[in-house]
C-alpha angles and dihedrals in degrees: 000000000000122000140164118258133177119224102172139336109312089004107113117159138182108217145152115283132170116285113255116253137188105272100165128031090244094057130103129194111226128198108219117235098170134014134158146196117259127211088238089059086066092068089064091041091054093045094247093120121041123252131172116242108266095020118148120246139198130073107190119081148125131196152131126306107242100173133011130200119240094256096050106113106172103050138050134189110289098030117138109227142171123220123213113224092259127050117221137179095236092218109074126095092259092052090049088053092051095252099118091158089072096050107137090220094042130099147174123265110252094029115136110295096013133098121256125226096238095082143074097271142007135204106228116204118209092012095181092055096041115036129068121208119236129199110277091227090065090073090074096045107083097191094046092046089053092049091049090053088066088067089071092071128324100055093048091042091053089048091050090053092050091050091047090051090053096239109187137167111295096014128134113238131190121197119204110203133040098215123112093278093049091049090050087049088058089051091048092050091051091048091052092054106261111169097204126026120187113196118202111208142124103209114086095206088058097041089050087059089047090056090047089053093051111281112149096190137025126208114195097180124098135215118356092354089058091049091051091049094051091045090052092050091051099045092258095301105095130224125314090222129026126192114206110199104162110063102215126124091245094051092050092048089051090050092053093047095051095047117106116238106273092022132122139237121215107201124194103147108120102249115246135151095018111150112165098018127208128332099238090188090067091048091047094050093048097041093238116167123211120204133159141071132155107357120241090218093170087069092053101045095084090054097044099038097076091053091051092047092049093046092241086129125020116189094172094105090073087073102077102160127048122197141166123248094262089057095057095108089056089047091057090050091050092053093042090053091044092242088125132038098205127350121223117209123206107191 
């Protein structure tokens, strides 16, 4: 089959690799119908996170079960399923607590020795604990299928950030970051009942989507100017809940400075480039809580799926460029150069 591999920074290739096979009785082999490129994939692409030459890449995908191991109970050949970005056994204490990302037997797609999602097929370990079945009819609905793909990462990650930030009905929320996760954070805040949502972003195409998803205000400034703007919008107090969806030192400092005393920050931006870290003294003095981390999206899919199926929420607009598998290298360049927000792949 064909799959995407990374050989060196800025060296992404689509090449022939061995077909996936059932290796454990709890595996399935899944034919990929939709995949995408994540903003976090760009750190490997840019050389800011280490990868071995020839390693697979891609962690967001959905598709059709083509083969199931003898101990797989919940899925049969032909089922349409979505995969969260981490596989998990579904039976350990962490999985029972809804923290599938800490499953001792779990792992990330594209890690050494595993398949990546940006290919024609994937071997899925612990299928019963990992995959979620989707309605078969969705396979013929292009828009719905695209929206359902967001369940594999960005929609659940935005939801995780909103929960970490303590978004509640009537609250004022600020969202730092106008990437796909930040935009899904806006959507999540709206879904959880936020009264006012301030989106921080400089790109009008993205902030237009933020408004479509529920943002009431947009702040285009950065740094201290952004802090001043948010403070002005909130009568000098700041936001009750702040979603941090970038992961840089500057973005986290901005998040702290725009949080109301007694408020919370939900952080899901993959940390990179942080040198001095946070001033915990400032957070201590102002009673600011910090919650977040890698999102256990498998725990959130059952809650979010009905709203996607009903059209109550529609994250599909975050995918603004569609390509075939052979065009994946160009898709990485488009996202790296900010000519695309999030690239959808149709193998």
